[in-house]
Tab-separated table of C-alpha atoms in Angstrom:
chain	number	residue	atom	x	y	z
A	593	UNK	CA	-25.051	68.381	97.422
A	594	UNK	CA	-28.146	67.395	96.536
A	595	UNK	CA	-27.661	68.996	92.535
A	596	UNK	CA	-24.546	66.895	92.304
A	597	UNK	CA	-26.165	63.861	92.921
A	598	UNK	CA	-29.208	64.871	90.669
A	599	UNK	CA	-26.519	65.376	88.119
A	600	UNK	CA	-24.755	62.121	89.105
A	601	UNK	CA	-27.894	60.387	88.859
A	602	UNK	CA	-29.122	61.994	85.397
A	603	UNK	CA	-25.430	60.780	84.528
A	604	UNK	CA	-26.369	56.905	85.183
A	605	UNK	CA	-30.007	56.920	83.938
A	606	UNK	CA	-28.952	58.417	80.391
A	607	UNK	CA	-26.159	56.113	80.143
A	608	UNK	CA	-28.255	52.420	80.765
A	609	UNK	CA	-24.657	50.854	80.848
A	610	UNK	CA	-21.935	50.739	83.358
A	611	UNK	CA	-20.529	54.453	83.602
A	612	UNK	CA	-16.731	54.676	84.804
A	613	UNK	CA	-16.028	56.576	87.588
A	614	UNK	CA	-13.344	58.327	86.161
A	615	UNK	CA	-16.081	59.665	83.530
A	616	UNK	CA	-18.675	60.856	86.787
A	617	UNK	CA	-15.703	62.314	88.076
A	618	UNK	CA	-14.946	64.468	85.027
A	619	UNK	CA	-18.308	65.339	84.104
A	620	UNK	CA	-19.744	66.495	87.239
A	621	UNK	CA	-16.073	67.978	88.106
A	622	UNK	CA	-15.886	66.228	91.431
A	623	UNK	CA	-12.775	64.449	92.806
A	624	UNK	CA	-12.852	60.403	92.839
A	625	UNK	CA	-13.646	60.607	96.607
A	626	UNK	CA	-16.451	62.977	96.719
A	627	UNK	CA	-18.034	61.258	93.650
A	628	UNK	CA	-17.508	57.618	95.208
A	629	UNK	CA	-19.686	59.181	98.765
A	630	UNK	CA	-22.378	60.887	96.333
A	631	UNK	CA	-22.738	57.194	94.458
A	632	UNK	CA	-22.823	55.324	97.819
A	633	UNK	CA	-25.637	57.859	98.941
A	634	UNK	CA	-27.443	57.420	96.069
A	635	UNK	CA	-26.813	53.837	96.346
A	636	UNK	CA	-28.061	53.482	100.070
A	637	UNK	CA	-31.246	55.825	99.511
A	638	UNK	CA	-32.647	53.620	96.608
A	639	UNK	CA	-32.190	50.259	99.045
A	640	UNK	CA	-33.271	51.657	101.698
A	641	UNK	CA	-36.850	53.490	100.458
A	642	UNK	CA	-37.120	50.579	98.472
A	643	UNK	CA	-37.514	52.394	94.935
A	644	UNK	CA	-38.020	50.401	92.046
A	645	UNK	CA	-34.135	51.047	90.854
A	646	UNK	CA	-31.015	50.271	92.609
A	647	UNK	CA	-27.496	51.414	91.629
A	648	UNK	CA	-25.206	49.061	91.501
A	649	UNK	CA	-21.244	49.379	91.783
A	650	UNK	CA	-19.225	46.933	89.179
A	651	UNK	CA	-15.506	47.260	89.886
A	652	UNK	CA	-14.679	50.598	89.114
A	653	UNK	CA	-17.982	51.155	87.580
A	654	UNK	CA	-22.036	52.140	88.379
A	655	UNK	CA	-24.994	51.513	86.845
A	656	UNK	CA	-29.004	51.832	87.334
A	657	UNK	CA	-30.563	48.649	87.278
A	658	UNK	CA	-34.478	47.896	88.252
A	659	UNK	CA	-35.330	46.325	92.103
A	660	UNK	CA	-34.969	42.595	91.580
A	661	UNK	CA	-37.801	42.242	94.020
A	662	UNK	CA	-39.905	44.096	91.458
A	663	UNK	CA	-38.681	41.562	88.647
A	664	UNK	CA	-42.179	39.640	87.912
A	665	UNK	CA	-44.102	42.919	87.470
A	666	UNK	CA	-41.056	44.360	85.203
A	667	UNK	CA	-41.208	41.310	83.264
A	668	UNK	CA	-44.477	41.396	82.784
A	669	UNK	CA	-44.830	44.801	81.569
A	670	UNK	CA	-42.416	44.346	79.041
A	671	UNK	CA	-44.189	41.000	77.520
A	672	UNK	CA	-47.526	42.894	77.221
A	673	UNK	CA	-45.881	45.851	74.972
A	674	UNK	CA	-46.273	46.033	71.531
A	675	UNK	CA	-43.367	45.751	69.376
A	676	UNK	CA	-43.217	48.385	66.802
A	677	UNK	CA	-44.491	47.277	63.564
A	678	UNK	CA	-42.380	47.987	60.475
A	679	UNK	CA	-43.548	49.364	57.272
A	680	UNK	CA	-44.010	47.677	54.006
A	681	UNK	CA	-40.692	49.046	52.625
A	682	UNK	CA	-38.930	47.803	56.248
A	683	UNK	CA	-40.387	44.825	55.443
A	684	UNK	CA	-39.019	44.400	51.958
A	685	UNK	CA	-35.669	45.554	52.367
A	686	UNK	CA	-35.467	43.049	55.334
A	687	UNK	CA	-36.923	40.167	53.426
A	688	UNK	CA	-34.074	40.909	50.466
A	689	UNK	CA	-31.059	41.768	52.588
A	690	UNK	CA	-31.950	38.489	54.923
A	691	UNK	CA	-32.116	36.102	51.144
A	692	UNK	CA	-29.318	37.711	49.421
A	693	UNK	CA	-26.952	38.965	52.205
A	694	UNK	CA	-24.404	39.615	52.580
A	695	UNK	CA	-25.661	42.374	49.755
A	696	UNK	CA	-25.429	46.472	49.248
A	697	UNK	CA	-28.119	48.976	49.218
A	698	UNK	CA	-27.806	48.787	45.357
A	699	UNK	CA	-28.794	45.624	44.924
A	700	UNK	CA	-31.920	46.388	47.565
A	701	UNK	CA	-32.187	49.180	45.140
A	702	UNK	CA	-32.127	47.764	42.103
A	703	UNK	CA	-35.030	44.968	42.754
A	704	UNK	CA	-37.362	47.135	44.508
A	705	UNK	CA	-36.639	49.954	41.918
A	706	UNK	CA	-36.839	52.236	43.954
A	707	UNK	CA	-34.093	54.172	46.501
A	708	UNK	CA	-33.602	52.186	49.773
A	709	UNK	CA	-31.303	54.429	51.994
A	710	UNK	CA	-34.028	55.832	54.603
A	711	UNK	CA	-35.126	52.286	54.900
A	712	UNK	CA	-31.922	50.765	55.253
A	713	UNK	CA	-31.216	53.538	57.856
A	714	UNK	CA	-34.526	52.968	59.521
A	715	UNK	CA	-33.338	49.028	59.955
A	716	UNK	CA	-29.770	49.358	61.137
A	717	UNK	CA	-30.951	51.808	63.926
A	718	UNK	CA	-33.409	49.044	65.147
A	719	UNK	CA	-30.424	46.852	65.067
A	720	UNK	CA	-32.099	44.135	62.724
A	721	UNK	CA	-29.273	44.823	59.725
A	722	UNK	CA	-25.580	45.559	60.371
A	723	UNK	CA	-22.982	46.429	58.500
A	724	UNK	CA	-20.569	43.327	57.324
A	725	UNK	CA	-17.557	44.810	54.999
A	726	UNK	CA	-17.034	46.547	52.031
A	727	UNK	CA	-17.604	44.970	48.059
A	728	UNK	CA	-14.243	44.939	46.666
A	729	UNK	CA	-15.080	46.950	43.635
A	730	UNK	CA	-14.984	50.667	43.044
A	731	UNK	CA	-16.444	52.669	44.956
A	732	UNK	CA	-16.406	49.940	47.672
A	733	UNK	CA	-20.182	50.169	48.392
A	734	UNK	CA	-21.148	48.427	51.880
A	735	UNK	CA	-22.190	45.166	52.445
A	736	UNK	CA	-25.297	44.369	54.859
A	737	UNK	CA	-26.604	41.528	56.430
A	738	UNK	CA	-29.476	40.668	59.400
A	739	UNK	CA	-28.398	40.520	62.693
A	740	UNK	CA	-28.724	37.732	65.561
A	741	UNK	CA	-31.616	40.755	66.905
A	742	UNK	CA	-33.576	40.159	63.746
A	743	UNK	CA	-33.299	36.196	64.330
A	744	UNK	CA	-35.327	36.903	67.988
A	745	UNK	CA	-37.719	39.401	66.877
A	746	UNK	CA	-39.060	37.090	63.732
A	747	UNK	CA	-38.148	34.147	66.368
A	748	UNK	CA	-35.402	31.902	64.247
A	749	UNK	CA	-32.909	29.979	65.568
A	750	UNK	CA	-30.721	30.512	62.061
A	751	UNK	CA	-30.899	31.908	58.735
A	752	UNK	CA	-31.587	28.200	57.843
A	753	UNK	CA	-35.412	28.676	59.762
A	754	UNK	CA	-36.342	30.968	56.692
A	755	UNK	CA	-38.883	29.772	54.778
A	756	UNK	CA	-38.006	28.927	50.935
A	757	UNK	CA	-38.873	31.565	48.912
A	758	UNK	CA	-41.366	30.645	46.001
A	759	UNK	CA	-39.428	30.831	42.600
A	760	UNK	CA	-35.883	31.084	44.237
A	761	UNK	CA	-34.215	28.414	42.371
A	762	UNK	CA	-30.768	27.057	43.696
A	763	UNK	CA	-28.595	29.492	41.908
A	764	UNK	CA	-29.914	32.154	43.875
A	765	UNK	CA	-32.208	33.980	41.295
A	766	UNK	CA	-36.057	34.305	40.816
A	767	UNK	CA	-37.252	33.255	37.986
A	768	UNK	CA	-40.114	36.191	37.218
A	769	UNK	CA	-43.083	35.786	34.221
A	770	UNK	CA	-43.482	38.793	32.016
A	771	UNK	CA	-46.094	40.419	34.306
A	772	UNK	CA	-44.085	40.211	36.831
A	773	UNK	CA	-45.305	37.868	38.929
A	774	UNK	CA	-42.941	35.221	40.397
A	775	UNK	CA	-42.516	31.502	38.973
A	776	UNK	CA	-42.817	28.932	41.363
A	777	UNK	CA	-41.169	25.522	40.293
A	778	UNK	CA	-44.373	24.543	38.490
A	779	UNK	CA	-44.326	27.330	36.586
A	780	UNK	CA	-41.037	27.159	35.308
């Protein structure tokens, strides 16, 4: 019994979302009422030796979830972690998809001048670019814009928070010099 819950419980910690019973059942090959008295175990020994998780029962449907009573400390640990810092690269291809967007990785391409697809990779997994649709030309590359996660992590209520670009005139384009450099509307 006590590998069946291990196994039940392995089930629910991977998962970090409400897992079905009907999927418990078929993983761990148990029958719906032997798997509902292994999650009620599970869920009466974490209450009652007061762990830091409890397992919760949604409808048809369990999940792990931390101790409420151990909220503040929880909190507080996750406000003194580091986020991950992105790269220069990231950082480009963020700042160009989040101006231009929705845009395709050929366009990132094309003004960096250099190939963008690791990067662009490296951003959707962190969930601050998603996919938006298709260009409707041949080919049909994909279209990518910034996500409501990459509003909170560079704290922005909307796209309309960014700052102005320098040079970015109101058709959309930089105006560049010959070295390079970009024109603010001085310059110009």
């Amino acid at each position: 019994m006590k590998e069946i819950e291990a196994a039940v419980e392995g089930i629910l910690f991977a998962s970090g979302e409400p897992v079905h019973i009907d999927r418990i059942c078929l993983a761990a090959e148990l029958d719906r009422p032997t798997a509902e008295l292994v999650l009620q175990k599970l869920m009466d020994y974490y209450s009652f030796e007061r762990r830091g998780m409890r397992l919760l029962r949604l409808e048809d449907s369990w999940q792990l979830c931390s101790a409420p009573e151990y909220a503040d400390v929880i909190r507080r640990a996750f406000e003194i972690r580091k986020p991950a810092k992105l790269s220069q690269p990231a950082l480009e291809v963020l700042t160009i998809i989040a101006y231009y967007q929705p845009t395709t990785r050929a366009y990132v391409d094309q003004i960096r001048g250099v190939d963008s697809s690791y990067t662009v990779g490296l951003l959707l997994d962190r969930h601050l670019i998603e996919e938006c649709g298709r260009l409707q030309v041949p080919g049909r590359p994909r279209l990518y814009r910034t996500t409501k996660a990459f509003l909170r992590a560079f704290h922005l209520n909307s796209l309309e928070d960014l700052p102005e670009m320098p040079g970015m005139e109101a058709d959309g384009q930089l105006r560049l010099a010959e070295d390079g450099s970009v024109l603010d509307d001085a310059n110009a």
